[in-house]
Tab-separated table of C-alpha atoms and ligand atoms in Angstrom:
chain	number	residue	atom	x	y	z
A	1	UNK	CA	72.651	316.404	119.668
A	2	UNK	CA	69.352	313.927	119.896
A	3	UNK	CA	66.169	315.262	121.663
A	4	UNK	CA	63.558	312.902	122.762
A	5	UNK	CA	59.916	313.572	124.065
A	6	UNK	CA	58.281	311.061	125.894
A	7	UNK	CA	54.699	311.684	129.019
A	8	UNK	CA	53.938	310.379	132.042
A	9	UNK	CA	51.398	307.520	132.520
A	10	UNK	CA	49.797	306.963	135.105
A	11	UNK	CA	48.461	303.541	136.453
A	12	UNK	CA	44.617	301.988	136.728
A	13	UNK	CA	45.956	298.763	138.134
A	14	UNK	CA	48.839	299.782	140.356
A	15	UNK	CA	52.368	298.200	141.536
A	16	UNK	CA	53.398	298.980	144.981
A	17	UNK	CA	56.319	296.459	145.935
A	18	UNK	CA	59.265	295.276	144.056
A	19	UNK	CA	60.398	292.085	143.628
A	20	UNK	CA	63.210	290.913	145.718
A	21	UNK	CA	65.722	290.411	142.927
A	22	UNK	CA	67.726	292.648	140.620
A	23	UNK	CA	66.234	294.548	137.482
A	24	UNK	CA	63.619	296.850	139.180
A	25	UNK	CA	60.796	294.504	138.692
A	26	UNK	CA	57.363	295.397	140.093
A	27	UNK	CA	55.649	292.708	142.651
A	28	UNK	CA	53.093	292.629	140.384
A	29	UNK	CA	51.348	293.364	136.846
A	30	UNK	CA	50.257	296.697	136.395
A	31	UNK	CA	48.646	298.434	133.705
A	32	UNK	CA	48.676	302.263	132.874
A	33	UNK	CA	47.315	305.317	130.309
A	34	UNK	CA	49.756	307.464	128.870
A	35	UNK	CA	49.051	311.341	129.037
A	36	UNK	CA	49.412	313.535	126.076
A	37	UNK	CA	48.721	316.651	128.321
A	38	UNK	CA	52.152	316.501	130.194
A	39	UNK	CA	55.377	316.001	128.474
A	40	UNK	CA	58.783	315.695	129.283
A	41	UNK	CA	61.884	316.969	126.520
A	42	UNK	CA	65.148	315.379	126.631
A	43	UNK	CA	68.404	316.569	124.868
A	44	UNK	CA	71.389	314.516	124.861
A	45	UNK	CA	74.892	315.826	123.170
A	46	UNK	CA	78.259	314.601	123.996
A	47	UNK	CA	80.459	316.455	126.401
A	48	UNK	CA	83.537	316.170	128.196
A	49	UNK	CA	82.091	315.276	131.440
A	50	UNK	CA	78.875	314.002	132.303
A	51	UNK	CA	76.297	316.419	133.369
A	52	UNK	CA	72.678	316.857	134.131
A	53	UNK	CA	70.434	319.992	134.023
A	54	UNK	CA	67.066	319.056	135.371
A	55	UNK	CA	64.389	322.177	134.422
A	56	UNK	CA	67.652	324.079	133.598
A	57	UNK	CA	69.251	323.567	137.008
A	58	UNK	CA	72.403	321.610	137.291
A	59	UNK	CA	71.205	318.293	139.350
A	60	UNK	CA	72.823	315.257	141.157
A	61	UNK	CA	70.807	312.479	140.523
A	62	UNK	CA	71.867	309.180	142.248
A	63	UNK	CA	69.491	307.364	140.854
A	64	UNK	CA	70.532	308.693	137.001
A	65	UNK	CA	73.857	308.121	137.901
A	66	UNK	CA	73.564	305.021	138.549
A	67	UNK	CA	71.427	303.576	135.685
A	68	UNK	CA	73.698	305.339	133.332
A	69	UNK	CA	76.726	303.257	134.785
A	70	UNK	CA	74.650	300.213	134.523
A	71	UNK	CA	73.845	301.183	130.899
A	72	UNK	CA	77.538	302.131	130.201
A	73	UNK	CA	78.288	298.508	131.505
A	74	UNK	CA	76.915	297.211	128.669
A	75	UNK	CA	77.398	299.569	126.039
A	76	UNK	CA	80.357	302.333	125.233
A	77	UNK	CA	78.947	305.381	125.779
A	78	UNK	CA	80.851	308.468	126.093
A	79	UNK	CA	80.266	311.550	128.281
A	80	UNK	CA	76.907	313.492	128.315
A	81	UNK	CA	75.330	316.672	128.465
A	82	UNK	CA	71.499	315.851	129.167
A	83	UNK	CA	68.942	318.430	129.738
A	84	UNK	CA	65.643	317.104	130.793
A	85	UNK	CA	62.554	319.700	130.649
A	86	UNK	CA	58.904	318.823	132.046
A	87	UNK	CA	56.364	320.972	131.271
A	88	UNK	CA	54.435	320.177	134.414
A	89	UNK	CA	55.259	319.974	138.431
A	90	UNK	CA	58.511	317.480	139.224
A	91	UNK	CA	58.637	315.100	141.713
A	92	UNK	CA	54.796	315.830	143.297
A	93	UNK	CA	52.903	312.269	141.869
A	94	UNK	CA	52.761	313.144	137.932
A	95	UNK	CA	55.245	310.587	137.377
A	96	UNK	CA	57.957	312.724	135.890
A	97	UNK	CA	60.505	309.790	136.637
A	98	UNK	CA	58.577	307.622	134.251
A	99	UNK	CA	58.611	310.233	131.205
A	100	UNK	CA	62.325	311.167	132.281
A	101	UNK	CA	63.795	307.812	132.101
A	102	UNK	CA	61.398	307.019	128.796
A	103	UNK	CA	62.901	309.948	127.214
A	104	UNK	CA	66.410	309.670	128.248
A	105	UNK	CA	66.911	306.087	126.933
A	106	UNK	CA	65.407	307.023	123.694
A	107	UNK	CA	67.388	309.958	123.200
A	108	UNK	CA	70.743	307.680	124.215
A	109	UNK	CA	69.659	305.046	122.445
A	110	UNK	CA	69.244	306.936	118.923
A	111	UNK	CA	72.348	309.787	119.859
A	112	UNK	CA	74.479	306.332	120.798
A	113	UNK	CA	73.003	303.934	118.050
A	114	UNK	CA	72.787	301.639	120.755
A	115	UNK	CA	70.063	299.926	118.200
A	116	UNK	CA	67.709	298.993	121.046
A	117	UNK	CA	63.978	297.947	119.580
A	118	UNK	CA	60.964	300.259	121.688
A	119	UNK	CA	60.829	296.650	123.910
A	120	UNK	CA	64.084	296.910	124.914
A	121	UNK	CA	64.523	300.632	125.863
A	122	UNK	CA	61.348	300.132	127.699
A	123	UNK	CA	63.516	297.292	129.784
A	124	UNK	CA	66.194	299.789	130.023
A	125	UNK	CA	63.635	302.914	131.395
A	126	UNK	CA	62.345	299.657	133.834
A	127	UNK	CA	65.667	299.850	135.406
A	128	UNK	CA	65.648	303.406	135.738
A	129	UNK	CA	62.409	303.606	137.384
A	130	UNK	CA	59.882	300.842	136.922
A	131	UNK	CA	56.830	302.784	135.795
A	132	UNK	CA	59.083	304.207	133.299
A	133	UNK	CA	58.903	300.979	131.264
A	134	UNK	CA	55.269	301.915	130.382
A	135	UNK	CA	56.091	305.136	128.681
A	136	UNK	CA	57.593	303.398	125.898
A	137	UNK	CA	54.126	303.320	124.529
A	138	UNK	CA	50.931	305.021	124.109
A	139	UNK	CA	47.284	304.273	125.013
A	140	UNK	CA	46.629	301.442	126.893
A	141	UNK	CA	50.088	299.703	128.187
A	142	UNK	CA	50.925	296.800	130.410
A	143	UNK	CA	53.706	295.704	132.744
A	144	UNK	CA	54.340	291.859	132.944
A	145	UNK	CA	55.596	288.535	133.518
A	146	UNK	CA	57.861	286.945	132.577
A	147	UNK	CA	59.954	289.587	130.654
A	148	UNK	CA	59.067	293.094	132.425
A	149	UNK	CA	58.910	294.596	129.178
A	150	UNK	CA	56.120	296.820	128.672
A	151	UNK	CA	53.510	296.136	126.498
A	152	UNK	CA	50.728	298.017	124.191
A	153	UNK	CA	47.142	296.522	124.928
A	154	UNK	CA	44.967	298.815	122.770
A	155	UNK	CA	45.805	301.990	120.938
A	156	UNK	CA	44.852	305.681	121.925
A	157	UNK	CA	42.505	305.700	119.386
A	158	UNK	CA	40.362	302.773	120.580
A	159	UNK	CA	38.941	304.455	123.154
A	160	UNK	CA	39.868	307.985	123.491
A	161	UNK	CA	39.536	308.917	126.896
A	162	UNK	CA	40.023	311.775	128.364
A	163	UNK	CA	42.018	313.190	132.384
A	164	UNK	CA	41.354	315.958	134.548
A	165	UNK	CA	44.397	316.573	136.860
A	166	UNK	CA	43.821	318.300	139.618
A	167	UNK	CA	47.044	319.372	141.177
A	168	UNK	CA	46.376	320.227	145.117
A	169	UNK	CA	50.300	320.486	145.495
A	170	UNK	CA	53.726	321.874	143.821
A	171	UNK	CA	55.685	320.494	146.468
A	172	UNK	CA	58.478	317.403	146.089
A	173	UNK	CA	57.518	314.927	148.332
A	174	UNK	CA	59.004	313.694	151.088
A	175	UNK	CA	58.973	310.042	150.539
A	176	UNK	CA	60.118	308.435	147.291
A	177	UNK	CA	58.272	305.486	145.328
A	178	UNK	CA	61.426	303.106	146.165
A	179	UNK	CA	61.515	303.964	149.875
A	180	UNK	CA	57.676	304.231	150.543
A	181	UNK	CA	56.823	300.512	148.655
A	182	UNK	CA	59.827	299.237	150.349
A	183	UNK	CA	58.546	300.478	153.974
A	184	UNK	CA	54.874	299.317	152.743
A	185	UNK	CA	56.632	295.890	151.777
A	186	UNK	CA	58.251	295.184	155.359
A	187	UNK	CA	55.620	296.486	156.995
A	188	UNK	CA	52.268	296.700	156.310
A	189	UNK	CA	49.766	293.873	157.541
A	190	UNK	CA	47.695	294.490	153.891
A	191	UNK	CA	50.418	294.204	151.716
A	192	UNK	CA	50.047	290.081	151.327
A	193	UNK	CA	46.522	290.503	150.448
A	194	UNK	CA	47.442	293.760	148.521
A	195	UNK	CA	49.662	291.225	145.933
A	196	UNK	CA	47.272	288.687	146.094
A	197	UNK	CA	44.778	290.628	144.439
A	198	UNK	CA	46.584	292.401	141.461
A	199	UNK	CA	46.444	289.683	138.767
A	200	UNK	CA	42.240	289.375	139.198
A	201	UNK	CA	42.505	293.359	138.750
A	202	UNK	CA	45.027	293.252	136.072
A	203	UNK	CA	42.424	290.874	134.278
A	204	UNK	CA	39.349	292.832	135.321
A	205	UNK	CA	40.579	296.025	133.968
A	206	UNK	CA	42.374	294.351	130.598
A	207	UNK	CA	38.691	293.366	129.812
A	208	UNK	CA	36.856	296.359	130.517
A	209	UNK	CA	39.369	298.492	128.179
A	210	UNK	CA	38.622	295.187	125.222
A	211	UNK	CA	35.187	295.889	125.783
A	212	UNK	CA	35.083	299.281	126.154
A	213	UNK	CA	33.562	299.125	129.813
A	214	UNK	CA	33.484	302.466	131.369
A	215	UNK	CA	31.962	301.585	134.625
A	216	UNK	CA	33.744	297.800	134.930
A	217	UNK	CA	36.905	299.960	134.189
A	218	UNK	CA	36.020	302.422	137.063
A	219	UNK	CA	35.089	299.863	139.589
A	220	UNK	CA	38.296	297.816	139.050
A	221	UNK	CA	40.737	301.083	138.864
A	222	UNK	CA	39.355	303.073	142.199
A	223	UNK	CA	39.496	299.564	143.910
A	224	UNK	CA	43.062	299.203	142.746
A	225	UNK	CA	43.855	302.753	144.606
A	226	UNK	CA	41.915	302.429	147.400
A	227	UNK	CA	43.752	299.349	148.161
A	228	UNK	CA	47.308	300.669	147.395
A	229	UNK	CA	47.086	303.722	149.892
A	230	UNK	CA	45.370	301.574	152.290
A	231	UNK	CA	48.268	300.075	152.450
A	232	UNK	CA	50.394	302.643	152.509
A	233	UNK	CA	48.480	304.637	154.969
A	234	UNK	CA	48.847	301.300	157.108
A	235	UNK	CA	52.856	300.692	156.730
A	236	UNK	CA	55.054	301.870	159.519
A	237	UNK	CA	55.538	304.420	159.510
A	238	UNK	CA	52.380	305.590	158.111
A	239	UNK	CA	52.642	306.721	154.211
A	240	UNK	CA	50.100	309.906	153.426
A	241	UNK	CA	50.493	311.216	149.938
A	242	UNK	CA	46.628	312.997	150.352
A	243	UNK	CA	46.159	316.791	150.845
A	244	UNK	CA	42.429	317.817	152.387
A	245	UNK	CA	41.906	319.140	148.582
A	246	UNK	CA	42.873	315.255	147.756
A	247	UNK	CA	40.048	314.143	149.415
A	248	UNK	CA	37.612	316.670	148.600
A	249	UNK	CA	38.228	315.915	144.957
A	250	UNK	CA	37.507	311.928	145.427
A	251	UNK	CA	34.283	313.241	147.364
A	252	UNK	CA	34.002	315.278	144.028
A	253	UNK	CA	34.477	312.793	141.634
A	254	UNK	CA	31.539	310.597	143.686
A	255	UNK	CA	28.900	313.417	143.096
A	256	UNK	CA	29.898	313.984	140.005
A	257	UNK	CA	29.399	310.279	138.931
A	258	UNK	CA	26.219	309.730	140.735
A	259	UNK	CA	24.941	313.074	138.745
A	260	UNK	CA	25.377	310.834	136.003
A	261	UNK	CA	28.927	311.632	134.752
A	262	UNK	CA	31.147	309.107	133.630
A	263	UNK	CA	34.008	309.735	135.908
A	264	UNK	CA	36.381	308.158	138.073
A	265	UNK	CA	39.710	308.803	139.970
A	266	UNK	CA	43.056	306.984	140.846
A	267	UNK	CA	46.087	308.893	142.874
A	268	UNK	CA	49.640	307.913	143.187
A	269	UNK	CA	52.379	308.544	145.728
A	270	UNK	CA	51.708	312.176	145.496
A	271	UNK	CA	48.693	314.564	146.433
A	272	UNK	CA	47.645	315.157	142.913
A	273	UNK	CA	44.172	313.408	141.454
A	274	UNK	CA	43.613	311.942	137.871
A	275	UNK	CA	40.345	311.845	137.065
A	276	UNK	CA	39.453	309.449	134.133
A	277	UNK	CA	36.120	310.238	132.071
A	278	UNK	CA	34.608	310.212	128.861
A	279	UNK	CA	34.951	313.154	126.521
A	280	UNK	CA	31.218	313.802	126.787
A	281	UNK	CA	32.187	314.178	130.736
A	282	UNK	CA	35.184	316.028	130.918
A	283	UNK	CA	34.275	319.941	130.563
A	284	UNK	CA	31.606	318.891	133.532
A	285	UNK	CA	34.621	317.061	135.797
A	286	UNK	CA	36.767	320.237	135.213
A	287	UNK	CA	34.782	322.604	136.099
A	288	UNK	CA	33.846	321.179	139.249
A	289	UNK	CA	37.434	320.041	140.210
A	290	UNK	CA	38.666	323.368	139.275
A	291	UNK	CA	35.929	324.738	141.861
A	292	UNK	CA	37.030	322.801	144.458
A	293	UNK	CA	38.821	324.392	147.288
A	294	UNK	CA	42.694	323.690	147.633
A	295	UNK	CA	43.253	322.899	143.726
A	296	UNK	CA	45.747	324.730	142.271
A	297	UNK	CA	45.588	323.785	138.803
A	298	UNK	CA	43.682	321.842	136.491
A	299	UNK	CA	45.613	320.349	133.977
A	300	UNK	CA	43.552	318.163	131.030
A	301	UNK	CA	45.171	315.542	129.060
A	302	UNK	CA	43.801	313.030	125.916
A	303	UNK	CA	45.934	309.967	125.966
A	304	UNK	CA	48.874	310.339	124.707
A	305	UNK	CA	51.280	308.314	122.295
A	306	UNK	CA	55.104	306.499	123.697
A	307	UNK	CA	58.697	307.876	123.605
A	308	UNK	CA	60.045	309.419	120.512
A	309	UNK	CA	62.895	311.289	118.703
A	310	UNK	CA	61.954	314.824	117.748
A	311	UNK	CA	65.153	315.977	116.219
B	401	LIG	C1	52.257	304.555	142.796
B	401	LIG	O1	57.893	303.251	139.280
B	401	LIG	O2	58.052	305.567	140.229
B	401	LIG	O3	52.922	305.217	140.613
B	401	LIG	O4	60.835	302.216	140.339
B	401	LIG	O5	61.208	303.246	142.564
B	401	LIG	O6	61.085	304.695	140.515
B	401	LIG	P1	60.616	303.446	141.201
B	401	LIG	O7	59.053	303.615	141.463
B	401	LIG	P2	57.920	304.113	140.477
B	401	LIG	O8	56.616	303.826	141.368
B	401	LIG	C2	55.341	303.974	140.827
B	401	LIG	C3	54.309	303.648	141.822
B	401	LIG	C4	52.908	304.118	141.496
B	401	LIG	C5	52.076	302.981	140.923
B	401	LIG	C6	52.287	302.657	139.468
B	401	LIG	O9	52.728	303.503	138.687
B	401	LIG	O10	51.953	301.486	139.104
């Protein structure tokens, strides 16, 4: 039996789109934190049949399925018993797919002595789900050309910042990453322009995080949002991941940074809202987030390190 551990990230330059060839590749680079606060466990032990518990329910997962045929096309594994566990909301926009696949190849990997390096399991997670490729690593990570490998920028421990989550919803959604960017992709008038942008954000954003740049780094990152549910709110049909709590707690965020906080948010396909801040700001940002109608929970987070084996 191998158990893994491996957290969500979540992106400040975003990918909505894949590429229209095999491997799961984004449209576009795209760079992310990884969360200490919220962590997914994964135990792998070999079994007669394959079979998945998902937060101790027995689950079908296509998309599992699938990857691990593509994985056992390359390598002999045998049957599995895997039992995922996240200790936060599934399937709402905390990006449990990315820690799930993170953790599951690094628990086959090391239970199978596949001998895959942290590169090449984060290749593997790609396949799985492509913001799963950045959970390979802590801190600061990126996703790019040519390989689609993920890869660490800067350390944790370069500059510690902090996230207040501020879940509005527990529900699954409706529309999955896959199907939403792929509607977005065929659809929406923005997403051209949408592409066409990403690489002067990727660069924007790698240099405020060199330099340390709160406010180039929030500038860059709620621009990189914005844009990405623009166009998703403008694909057909129209994709809406926001809540009314959503939006009260971008209003939020605002006030909070022209009070003088250093603050600032990003949302993915889900209702939930990260907001990014300095230590010095982040008892201020949860308090008010926490006060602000429709949240549910506040969940806080220090950035958090990639996939590992635990035992
Ligand atoms: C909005 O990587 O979860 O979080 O590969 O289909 O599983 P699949 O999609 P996924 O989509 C993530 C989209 C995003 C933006 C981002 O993480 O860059």
């Amino acid at each position: 039996m191998t158990t893994a551990q491996a957290h969500p990230n979540i992106a400040l330059v975003k990918y909505w789109g894949k590429q229209d060839s095999p491997g799961n590749l984004p449209a576009a680079q795209n760079l992310s934190i990884t969360l200490a606060g919220l962590t997914t466990t994964t135990r792998v032990s070999e079994a007669d049949d394959d079979g998945i518990w998902l937060n101790d329910k027995p689950t079908e997962d296509a998309k599992i399925s699938r990857w691990l045929a593509r994985l056992r096309g390359t390598f002999d594994i045998p049957p599995l018993h895997i039992t995922s566990h996240n200790d936060f909301p599934t399937s709402a926009g905390l990006a449990s797919s990315a820690s799930g696949f993170a953790a599951l190849i690094t628990a086959i990997n090391a239970h199978c002595q596949l001998g895959l390096n942290a590169e090449m399991c984060s290749e593997w997670a790609r396949m799985g789900s492509a913001s799963a490729a950045r959970s390979l690593f802590g801190g600061f990570v990126a996703l790019v050309p040519p390989l689609w490998q993920a890869v660490p920028l800067a350390m944790s421990a370069h500059w510690p910042l902090e996230v207040v989550v501020a879940v509005t919803s527990n529900e699954a959604k409706t529309v999955s990453s896959g199907a939403g960017m792929e509607r977005s992709r065929l659809t929406s008038p923005f997403y051209k322009t949408w592409l066409r942008d990403a690489a002067t954000d990727f660069a924007q954003a790698s240099q405020a995080i060199a330099a340390k740049d709160f406010g180039a780094l929030a500038t860059v990152a709620e621009s990189s949002c914005l844009k990405m549910h623009s166009v998703m709110l403008t694909s057909q049909p129209s994709l809406s991941y926001w809540t009314p709590a959503s939006i009260a707690c971008m209003d939020g965020v605002r006030s909070l940074r022209e009070e003088g906080q250093d603050v600032f948010f990003t949302v993915d396909a889900g209702p939930q809202i990260k907001a990014v801040c300095l230590p010095s700001s982040a008892d201020a940002v949860a308090a008010a987030l926490a006060a602000t109608p429709g949240v549910l929970q506040i969940i806080r987070s220090t950035l958090g390190e990639g996939a590992r084996v635990i035992g």
